[in-house]
Every structure is written in structure tokens, then in C-alpha cells.
Short mmCIF file of C-alpha atoms in Angstrom, two decimals:
data_model
loop_
_atom_site.label_atom_id
_atom_site.label_comp_id
_atom_site.label_asym_id
_atom_site.label_seq_id
_atom_site.Cartn_x
_atom_site.Cartn_y
_atom_site.Cartn_z
CA MET A 33 110.61 146.84 82.26
CA LYS A 34 108.73 147.12 85.56
CA ALA A 35 105.59 149.23 85.42
CA ARG A 36 105.66 152.55 87.20
CA ILE A 37 102.43 153.21 89.01
CA THR A 38 101.82 156.60 90.62
CA TYR A 39 98.98 158.59 92.14
CA VAL A 40 98.20 162.26 91.56
CA LEU A 41 95.48 164.52 92.93
CA ALA A 42 93.65 166.18 90.01
CA PRO A 43 91.69 169.37 90.83
CA LYS A 44 87.92 169.07 91.20
CA SER A 45 87.37 172.40 92.94
CA ASP A 46 89.42 175.18 94.53
CA THR A 47 90.01 173.11 97.67
CA GLN A 48 89.54 169.46 96.69
CA GLY A 49 90.83 167.00 94.13
CA GLU A 50 90.25 163.44 92.91
CA VAL A 51 92.94 160.78 93.05
CA TRP A 52 93.99 159.42 89.63
CA VAL A 53 96.22 156.40 89.04
CA ASN A 54 98.89 156.69 86.33
CA LEU A 55 100.56 153.73 84.64
CA LEU A 56 103.84 154.30 82.79
CA SER A 57 104.40 151.18 80.65
CA GLU A 58 107.62 149.92 79.02
CA ASN A 59 107.00 151.83 75.81
CA ASN A 60 106.61 155.04 77.85
CA ASN A 61 102.90 155.19 77.20
CA ILE A 62 100.89 156.68 80.06
CA GLN A 63 97.39 155.55 81.01
CA LYS A 64 95.34 157.50 83.53
CA VAL A 65 92.16 156.51 85.39
CA PRO A 66 90.14 158.46 88.02
CA LEU A 67 89.45 156.41 91.16
CA GLY A 68 86.50 158.17 92.74
CA ILE A 69 88.59 158.89 95.82
CA PHE A 70 88.52 162.54 96.89
CA ALA A 71 90.69 164.55 99.26
CA PRO A 72 91.40 168.18 100.17
CA PHE A 73 94.64 169.55 98.70
CA SER A 74 95.79 170.32 102.25
CA GLN A 75 95.65 166.60 103.12
CA TRP A 76 97.40 165.21 100.05
CA ASP A 77 101.06 164.22 100.37
CA PRO A 78 102.48 164.26 96.80
CA MET A 79 105.78 162.67 97.86
CA GLN A 80 104.26 159.68 99.66
CA GLU A 81 101.16 159.68 97.43
CA TYR A 82 98.63 159.17 100.18
CA ILE A 83 96.03 161.14 102.13
CA LEU A 84 96.95 162.62 105.49
CA GLY A 85 94.58 161.99 108.38
CA ALA A 86 93.78 159.52 111.14
CA ASP A 87 89.98 159.16 110.71
CA GLU A 88 88.51 155.83 109.61
CA GLU A 89 87.44 157.03 106.16
CA THR A 90 90.95 158.30 105.35
CA LYS A 91 92.51 155.05 106.58
CA GLU A 92 90.14 153.07 104.39
CA GLN A 93 90.97 155.21 101.33
CA ASN A 94 94.72 154.74 101.84
CA ILE A 95 94.23 150.99 102.22
CA ARG A 96 92.39 150.97 98.88
CA LEU A 97 95.27 152.83 97.26
CA ASP A 98 97.83 150.38 98.66
CA LEU A 99 95.81 147.37 97.55
CA LEU A 100 95.30 148.79 94.06
CA LYS A 101 99.00 149.49 93.54
CA GLY A 102 99.94 145.96 94.58
CA TYR A 103 97.16 144.48 92.43
CA LEU A 104 98.20 146.46 89.34
CA GLU A 105 101.90 145.62 89.74
CA ALA A 106 101.12 141.90 90.00
CA ALA A 107 98.71 142.02 87.04
CA TYR A 108 101.21 143.95 84.89
CA ASN A 109 104.06 141.50 85.64
CA LYS A 110 101.76 138.58 84.83
CA ALA A 111 100.78 140.20 81.52
CA GLN A 112 104.46 140.72 80.69
CA LEU A 113 105.28 137.07 81.34
CA LYS A 114 102.39 135.93 79.16
CA GLN A 115 103.27 138.61 76.57
CA ASP A 116 99.72 139.92 76.65
CA ASN A 117 98.92 143.11 74.83
CA ILE A 118 98.68 146.07 77.23
CA ASP A 119 96.44 148.40 75.29
CA LYS A 120 94.66 151.61 76.29
CA ASN A 121 91.87 149.66 78.02
CA TRP A 122 94.21 147.61 80.20
CA LEU A 123 94.36 150.04 83.14
CA PRO A 124 90.61 150.88 83.37
CA HIS A 125 89.81 147.17 83.11
CA HIS A 126 92.15 146.11 85.93
CA VAL A 127 91.18 149.01 88.20
CA SER A 128 87.59 147.85 87.82
CA LEU A 129 88.57 144.23 88.50
CA CYS A 130 90.51 145.18 91.61
CA PHE A 131 87.73 147.25 93.13
CA GLU A 132 85.14 144.62 92.19
CA ASP A 133 87.21 141.92 93.94
CA ALA A 134 87.52 144.16 96.99
CA LYS A 135 83.75 144.71 96.95
CA LYS A 136 83.08 140.99 96.74
CA THR A 137 85.49 140.38 99.61
CA SER A 138 83.73 143.01 101.72
CA GLU A 139 80.34 141.48 101.01
CA LYS A 140 81.52 138.19 102.45
CA MET A 141 82.38 139.76 105.80
CA LEU A 142 79.96 139.48 108.71
CA LEU A 143 80.37 143.10 109.84
CA PHE A 144 79.67 144.36 106.31
CA GLN A 145 76.40 142.40 106.20
CA ILE A 146 75.31 143.62 109.64
CA GLN A 147 75.89 147.23 108.61
CA LYS A 148 74.05 146.61 105.33
CA TYR A 149 71.09 145.19 107.28
CA ILE A 150 71.03 148.26 109.55
CA GLU A 151 71.18 150.66 106.59
CA SER A 152 68.20 148.92 104.98
CA ALA A 153 66.14 149.18 108.20
CA PRO A 154 63.69 151.85 106.89
CA LEU A 155 62.65 149.62 103.96
CA ARG A 156 62.39 146.30 105.79
CA ARG A 157 58.94 144.79 106.00
CA ILE A 158 57.74 143.70 109.43
CA LYS A 159 56.19 140.26 109.00
CA ARG A 160 53.99 140.58 112.09
CA THR A 161 52.31 143.84 111.03
CA GLY A 162 53.04 144.13 107.30
CA SER A 163 54.43 147.64 107.84
CA LEU A 164 57.75 149.01 106.64
CA GLY A 165 60.66 150.03 108.85
CA LEU A 166 62.36 148.29 111.77
CA SER A 167 61.64 149.70 115.22
CA THR A 168 64.15 151.89 117.05
CA TYR A 169 64.55 149.07 119.58
CA THR A 170 65.44 146.53 116.85
CA ILE A 171 67.92 148.90 115.21
CA ARG A 172 69.56 149.54 118.58
CA ASN A 173 69.88 145.77 119.12
CA LEU A 174 71.53 145.41 115.70
CA GLU A 175 73.94 148.27 116.42
CA ARG A 176 74.89 146.61 119.70
CA PHE A 177 75.32 143.32 117.84
CA TYR A 178 77.70 145.06 115.40
CA SER A 179 79.81 146.33 118.31
CA LEU A 180 79.69 142.90 119.93
CA ILE A 181 81.02 141.20 116.78
CA GLU A 182 83.79 143.82 116.60
CA SER A 183 84.81 142.85 120.15
CA PHE A 184 84.61 139.14 119.34
CA GLU A 185 86.81 139.60 116.27
CA LYS A 186 89.40 141.37 118.41
CA SER A 187 89.21 138.52 120.90
CA ILE A 188 89.86 135.82 118.27
CA LYS A 189 92.24 138.10 116.30
CA THR A 190 90.54 137.61 112.95
CA GLN A 191 87.82 139.14 110.81
CA ILE A 192 84.86 136.83 110.30
CA ALA A 193 83.78 135.87 106.79
CA LEU A 194 80.32 134.38 106.26
CA ASP A 195 81.72 131.26 104.63
CA ALA A 196 83.86 130.61 107.74
CA ILE A 197 80.98 130.51 110.22
CA ASP A 198 81.02 126.78 110.96
CA HIS A 199 79.97 124.86 114.07
CA LYS A 200 83.35 125.47 115.73
CA LEU A 201 83.17 129.25 115.34
CA VAL A 202 79.55 129.38 116.51
CA GLY A 203 80.45 127.26 119.53
CA ARG A 204 83.36 129.56 120.29
CA PHE A 205 81.04 132.58 120.01
CA LYS A 206 78.52 131.03 122.44
CA GLU A 207 81.26 130.25 124.95
CA TRP A 208 82.65 133.78 124.66
CA LEU A 209 79.21 135.31 125.27
CA LEU A 210 78.54 133.20 128.36
CA THR A 211 82.00 133.23 129.97
CA GLU A 212 83.90 136.30 128.80
CA LYS A 213 80.94 138.66 128.40
CA GLU A 214 78.94 136.93 131.18
CA TYR A 215 75.69 137.34 129.28
CA SER A 216 72.57 135.67 130.60
CA LEU A 217 71.33 132.66 128.64
CA ASN A 218 68.50 134.72 127.18
CA ASN A 219 70.78 137.58 126.08
CA ALA A 220 73.37 135.20 124.64
CA GLY A 221 70.60 133.34 122.83
CA LEU A 222 69.41 136.62 121.30
CA GLN A 223 72.90 137.34 119.89
CA VAL A 224 73.07 133.86 118.33
CA LYS A 225 69.61 134.45 116.86
CA LEU A 226 70.81 137.72 115.30
CA LEU A 227 73.86 135.93 113.88
CA LYS A 228 71.63 133.39 112.14
CA MET A 229 69.32 136.16 110.88
CA ILE A 230 72.20 138.07 109.23
CA CYS A 231 73.58 134.89 107.63
CA LYS A 232 70.13 133.91 106.36
CA GLU A 233 69.61 137.34 104.80
CA ALA A 234 73.03 137.27 103.10
CA ASP A 235 72.31 133.77 101.76
CA ARG A 236 68.97 135.01 100.39
CA LEU A 237 70.82 137.80 98.53
CA GLY A 238 73.22 135.34 96.91
CA VAL A 239 76.27 135.86 99.13
CA GLU A 240 78.19 132.67 99.86
CA VAL A 241 77.70 131.48 103.44
CA HIS A 242 78.82 128.35 105.25
CA PRO A 243 76.15 125.58 105.02
CA TYR A 244 76.18 125.27 108.82
CA THR A 245 74.63 128.73 109.24
CA ARG A 246 71.27 127.22 108.21
CA HIS A 247 71.45 124.97 111.27
CA ILE A 248 72.43 127.55 113.91
CA GLU A 249 70.10 127.19 116.88
CA SER A 250 69.32 129.88 119.42
CA PHE A 251 68.49 129.09 123.05
CA THR A 252 66.79 130.45 126.16
CA GLN A 253 66.89 129.73 129.84
CA ARG A 254 64.76 126.79 130.99
CA ASN A 255 61.61 127.80 132.85
CA SER A 256 62.69 125.62 135.77
CA ASP A 257 65.92 127.63 136.07
CA ARG A 258 64.27 131.04 136.07
CA CYS A 259 64.10 133.03 139.29
CA LEU A 260 61.35 135.64 138.95
CA GLN A 261 61.09 138.47 141.48
CA THR A 262 57.98 140.56 142.07
CA LEU A 263 56.64 142.97 144.67
CA ASN A 264 53.21 142.01 146.01
CA PHE A 265 50.52 144.37 147.30
CA GLU A 266 51.69 144.03 150.92
CA GLU A 267 55.24 144.99 149.95
CA ILE A 268 53.97 147.89 147.86
CA LYS A 269 52.09 149.09 150.95
CA LYS A 270 55.38 149.10 152.89
CA ILE A 271 57.01 151.25 150.20
CA LYS A 272 54.08 153.66 150.27
CA GLY A 273 54.53 154.01 154.04
CA LEU A 274 58.18 155.13 153.88
CA VAL A 275 58.78 158.60 155.36
CA GLY A 276 61.76 160.86 155.97
CA LEU A 277 63.41 160.06 152.63
CA SER A 278 65.88 162.37 150.92
CA SER A 279 64.56 164.29 147.92
CA SER A 280 66.42 161.96 145.55
CA MET A 281 65.06 158.81 147.20
CA GLU A 282 61.56 160.28 147.34
CA ASN A 283 61.77 160.94 143.60
CA THR A 284 62.77 157.32 143.01
CA ARG A 285 59.88 156.17 145.22
CA LYS A 286 57.45 158.09 142.98
CA TRP A 287 58.82 156.43 139.84
CA LEU A 288 58.69 153.05 141.57
CA LEU A 289 55.03 153.43 142.55
CA ILE A 290 54.11 154.65 139.06
CA GLY A 291 55.96 151.69 137.52
CA LEU A 292 54.10 149.22 139.74
CA SER A 293 50.78 150.76 138.62
CA ILE A 294 51.19 150.97 134.83
CA GLY A 295 52.90 147.69 133.83
CA GLN A 296 55.35 149.18 131.30
CA ARG A 297 59.00 148.53 130.52
CA VAL A 298 61.42 150.77 132.39
CA SER A 299 62.41 152.45 129.10
CA ASP A 300 58.80 153.64 128.70
CA LEU A 301 58.31 154.36 132.41
CA LEU A 302 61.24 156.77 132.74
CA ARG A 303 60.28 158.58 129.52
CA LEU A 304 56.84 159.54 130.83
CA ASN A 305 55.91 163.20 130.96
CA PRO A 306 52.75 165.03 132.07
CA VAL A 307 51.50 165.65 128.51
CA GLN A 308 50.74 161.92 128.23
CA ILE A 309 48.21 162.09 131.09
CA ARG A 310 44.48 162.61 130.62
CA SER A 311 41.63 162.74 133.11
CA ALA A 312 39.26 159.78 133.35
CA GLU A 313 35.98 159.27 135.19
CA HIS A 314 37.53 157.16 137.95
CA GLY A 315 41.20 158.11 137.71
CA LEU A 316 43.68 158.95 134.95
CA TYR A 317 44.57 157.75 131.47
CA ILE A 318 48.22 157.53 130.38
CA ASP A 319 48.84 157.33 126.62
CA ILE A 320 52.06 155.49 125.75
CA ILE A 321 53.82 154.53 122.51
CA GLN A 322 55.96 151.59 123.62
CA GLN A 323 59.54 152.13 122.54
CA LYS A 324 60.33 148.48 121.86
CA THR A 325 57.28 147.50 119.82
CA GLU A 326 55.88 150.94 118.86
CA LYS A 327 52.46 149.81 120.11
CA HIS A 328 50.01 152.48 121.24
CA VAL A 329 48.52 151.63 124.64
CA THR A 330 46.38 153.53 127.10
CA VAL A 331 46.80 152.63 130.75
CA GLY A 332 44.22 153.41 133.38
CA VAL A 333 45.49 154.46 136.82
CA ILE A 334 43.09 154.33 139.77
CA ASP A 335 45.42 154.05 142.79
CA PRO A 336 44.79 157.37 144.63
CA ASP A 337 48.42 157.67 145.79
CA VAL A 338 49.72 157.30 142.25
CA VAL A 339 47.00 159.60 140.86
CA ASP A 340 48.14 162.30 143.29
CA ILE A 341 51.77 161.87 142.22
CA LEU A 342 50.87 162.11 138.54
CA LYS A 343 48.58 165.10 138.94
CA LYS A 344 50.26 167.16 141.66
CA ASP A 345 53.87 166.05 142.18
CA PHE A 346 55.23 164.51 138.96
CA PRO A 347 58.78 163.13 139.48
CA TYR A 348 61.79 164.57 137.71
CA LYS A 349 63.89 162.59 135.22
CA ILE A 350 66.31 159.94 136.47
CA SER A 351 68.71 157.55 134.72
CA GLN A 352 67.91 153.86 134.63
CA GLN A 353 71.21 153.06 136.39
CA LEU A 354 70.47 155.35 139.34
CA PHE A 355 66.87 154.16 139.45
CA ASN A 356 68.01 150.52 139.73
CA LYS A 357 70.43 151.37 142.51
CA GLN A 358 68.03 153.46 144.56
CA LEU A 359 65.00 151.18 144.26
CA LYS A 360 67.06 148.45 145.96
CA GLU A 361 67.79 150.89 148.79
CA LEU A 362 64.09 151.76 149.01
CA CYS A 363 63.14 148.09 149.28
CA LYS A 364 65.78 147.68 151.99
CA TYR A 365 64.34 150.64 153.95
CA ALA A 366 60.89 149.03 153.59
CA GLU A 367 62.33 145.80 155.08
CA ILE A 368 61.60 143.72 152.02
CA ASN A 369 64.39 141.41 153.06
CA GLN A 370 63.01 137.86 153.02
CA PRO A 371 65.47 135.29 151.54
CA VAL A 372 64.78 134.47 147.87
CA LYS A 373 66.43 132.26 145.29
CA ALA A 374 68.06 134.44 142.64
CA TYR A 375 71.07 135.09 140.43
CA LYS A 376 73.60 137.77 141.39
CA VAL A 377 76.92 138.79 139.86
CA CYS A 378 79.84 137.80 142.07
CA PRO A 379 82.18 140.85 142.47
CA LYS A 380 85.30 138.65 142.30
CA THR A 381 84.51 136.44 139.31
CA ARG A 382 82.06 138.86 137.61
CA ARG A 383 79.82 135.88 136.86
CA ARG A 384 76.20 135.29 137.77
CA VAL A 385 75.84 132.97 140.74
CA LEU A 386 72.65 131.24 141.86
CA GLY A 387 72.06 131.59 145.58
CA ILE A 388 69.81 132.76 148.37
CA TYR A 389 69.82 136.55 148.83
CA PRO A 390 67.73 139.21 150.60
CA LYS A 391 64.91 140.14 148.24
CA TYR A 392 65.70 143.86 148.22
CA SER A 393 69.16 143.13 146.76
CA VAL A 394 67.84 141.38 143.65
CA ILE A 395 64.83 143.55 142.78
CA SER A 396 65.41 145.63 139.65
CA SER A 397 63.48 147.99 137.40
CA HIS A 398 62.64 145.08 135.07
CA ASP A 399 60.57 143.52 137.86
CA LEU A 400 58.03 146.36 138.06
CA ARG A 401 56.18 145.37 134.90
CA ARG A 402 56.20 141.72 135.96
CA SER A 403 54.88 142.70 139.40
CA PHE A 404 51.96 144.54 137.80
CA ALA A 405 51.07 141.56 135.59
CA THR A 406 51.46 139.06 138.45
CA ASN A 407 49.47 141.08 140.99
CA TYR A 408 46.46 141.48 138.70
CA PHE A 409 46.61 138.05 137.03
CA GLY A 410 43.43 136.13 137.85
CA LYS A 411 41.73 139.30 139.04
CA ILE A 412 41.65 141.14 135.71
CA GLU A 413 40.95 139.29 132.45
CA THR A 414 44.19 138.21 130.81
CA PRO A 415 43.50 139.91 127.41
CA ILE A 416 43.10 143.23 129.24
CA LEU A 417 46.40 142.78 131.06
CA MET A 418 48.10 141.81 127.80
CA GLN A 419 46.74 144.93 126.12
CA ILE A 420 48.33 147.05 128.85
CA THR A 421 51.69 145.25 129.05
CA GLY A 422 51.92 144.96 125.26
CA HIS A 423 52.21 141.16 125.04
CA SER A 424 50.84 139.76 121.76
CA LYS A 425 50.59 136.08 122.72
CA GLU A 426 49.03 134.60 125.85
CA THR A 427 51.75 131.94 126.06
CA THR A 428 54.41 134.68 126.11
CA PHE A 429 52.52 136.62 128.76
CA LEU A 430 52.06 133.56 130.97
CA SER A 431 55.72 132.59 130.60
CA TYR A 432 56.67 136.15 131.54
CA ILE A 433 54.90 135.84 134.90
CA GLY A 434 55.82 132.19 135.44
CA GLN A 435 52.34 130.76 134.90
CA ASN A 436 51.17 127.85 132.79
CA VAL A 437 48.23 127.87 130.43
CA ASN A 438 45.10 126.86 132.34
CA LYS A 439 43.63 124.39 129.85
CA ASP A 440 40.82 123.52 132.25
CA ALA A 441 39.64 127.13 132.08
CA TYR A 442 39.26 126.89 128.29
CA ALA A 443 37.39 123.58 128.63
CA ASP A 444 35.12 125.03 131.32
CA ALA A 445 34.36 128.08 129.17
CA PHE A 446 33.48 125.84 126.23
CA MET A 447 31.19 123.60 128.28
CA LYS A 448 29.46 126.60 129.84
CA VAL A 449 28.56 128.01 126.42
CA ALA A 450 27.86 124.63 124.83
CA ALA A 451 25.38 123.76 127.60
CA THR A 452 23.17 126.67 126.53
CA LEU A 453 22.97 125.65 122.87
#
């Protein structure tokens, strides 16, 4: 006799019940097991034996019910063929086995492990500082990575298991990032780095991963291929001299001049508000908690034009997208139009193309911090600049502004001190 497996919704409260699975065996014995799946009475269809609703949680619950029914039917038929004894513990045991198998299957999936990593963010130790809790910036990167993997899975029409991440799949992922998504080399390299990090963490926790994941290598753009754009003091003077601007463009000009004076990322620049400003003997202090690294920095502002803006005419909020668009227009008005080598996205192919373009057309909000560091490099001691920009390593700082380590300077400093000993 074929087993009859049914679902019922047993009351748990006045409005909600718990789904139980019933097994009617050949000797008409009935076994019942609660499944830990809950649903409102209004959403339970007793004829179809599933939960009504289109949200993701409901879909997942119905999938679990379908899988369990198929699993139990197959297990029962197998037990019949082998003439195994189907006692009172048979149903609880196989329900547990089914859900445990499903859990193990989920644990092997890349998206499951990314989500697990995100959920554990508050308890993760930061190696660099020894503190607990990933930064908001890191969590946001991981959430974007989760969405990116979802898109990649749709592109290749399959869900990715950790034990299937071999050299071919990683190569396909890299190609997809660079051609389909048109990511820069640095951004694509970051996503590959995150992929390796998730696989390494899963491996550490005992989840089976493909051996190749230990050999995944990230990448960055070669220094020789980088095209760095900055605004020098003469160009800043041109921007300061602009007159007759609309109120919106004048507001952008204020943010631009502030950004060129404080050396912060655009995410921190556009979040500034007057309560962060304090008076100083020769200008103003601005206290900032950097969003990306959560570092506390205090920036000194001495430029009288910027001091006036901060004290008397603080700009109103603006989106990063509008800021990027309007600062290009400002640079065009200021005739910052000399030809420069740069990458731009071609409107037809939607890919980045290296070429020669007017400087105003390739300046972006990311260049303000670099301009600050470049303009004061060699004039202000490097550790002071690094403290303001938030760079932890001198090599990183120098790479950021396109400079090499001056080894002669270290040798000169040593000889100068050694000569006095």
C-alpha cells in the first residue's frame, strides 16, 4: 500500500497554526509530527495543503513542504521494498533527516554563506584593530556582493555551490564582471577578493569547498595604466573666481571648495553638517568619523574662502550623483579644459575607453581627496597628510597620489641623525 502523506494546520493561537505532517501507513496507523512551520488560518488552503501568499518566506515554506512530501514518499517506498519495520519513530526520524539534508545543502551554497557572513558582522573581530564588529562600509560591500552573485547566478542559470567553484567558474565570473558589468579592474578585483574570503571562511567552518578556492587570486590595475586626475591650486583659483552661477551650481561650488580643502571621501564630505565645526586659533576644526574606516579625524581649515563658507553660508545637502554631474559643469565654466589621458564610458558600447578628453569631463568627486593629498604632498609632512586623509600605510598613500617611495629621503634622514652621534 502506498503511504498517504497529508498536511494539516493545528491551532497555536486564535489566528495562527502550525503545520503538522500526517502519515497514514498500510496498517492504518497514523503518525503525526509538527514541522515548525507557522501560518495564519486565513492563508492556509486545506484542499491544496499549502500556504497562500507570494512573499519569499511563504514560497520557501511551500518549497520545504513539497520537498518533505517527496522525500517521505521515496523513503516509505524504499522501506517497503526492504521490508523494514515502520514503527512510531519512523516519521520523526525521517522528517529530521530530510530537514537536516536540506540544511546541509543550503550550507554548501555561496549565497547562504554570504548571508551568514553578513549576519555575523557584529561579532567579527577586526584583525587590524582587534575590535569587534565590521564597519558599515564593509557590510554594505558584502550586501552588494550578495546582490552581484544573485545577478551572476541568473546570468549562468544555476545556483552556485561552494564545491563547484573551480578555475572555470572563477574565470567566467571575472569575465562577466569586466565585460557584462563593465567593472573597473580594481572593482572587479575587489569582488574576486570577497569571493575568496567567503570560501575561506566556509572552509574554516568545515563546509566542503572546491580545492581551487584556496588559489583564487585577486587583481588590481597596474600603476602604469592608471590615469589620475587632480585639480591644482591654479585651477582651484579659477573655480573660486566663478560668478553669476545659479543657486544650485553655487551650492555645488561650495561643496567642491570644501572637498578640496579637507581631503575626505565624498561620502564623508556630503554628510558634513555645522555641528562638526569648531573654532581654531587660525581657522576652523572639522571633526569627522570616516564612514568607511570609522576613524576619528580632525581637519584644520585655514583657506579664508572656505572658512567663510563653513561659518556663514554652509551649503545645503546634495546627492553624490548630482554633485558629480555639476562639478564637471563647474570645471567647464572655469575653462579647465586641457586635454588629459583618461578612461571614459562609451555611450554606445557602455565600456570604459582610454583616450584623450577635456579635463573637466573626467573630473569626479573621487578626485577631490586626491587633489588635496597631491597639492600638499612635499609641502606638509606625509604623516600629517595621512592622518587627515585616513591612510594607514605610507605605501598606500603614495600609490593613491601616484608617487613612489623616496628612499633617498630615508637615507638622508638617517645620515643627518647619525652624523650627530
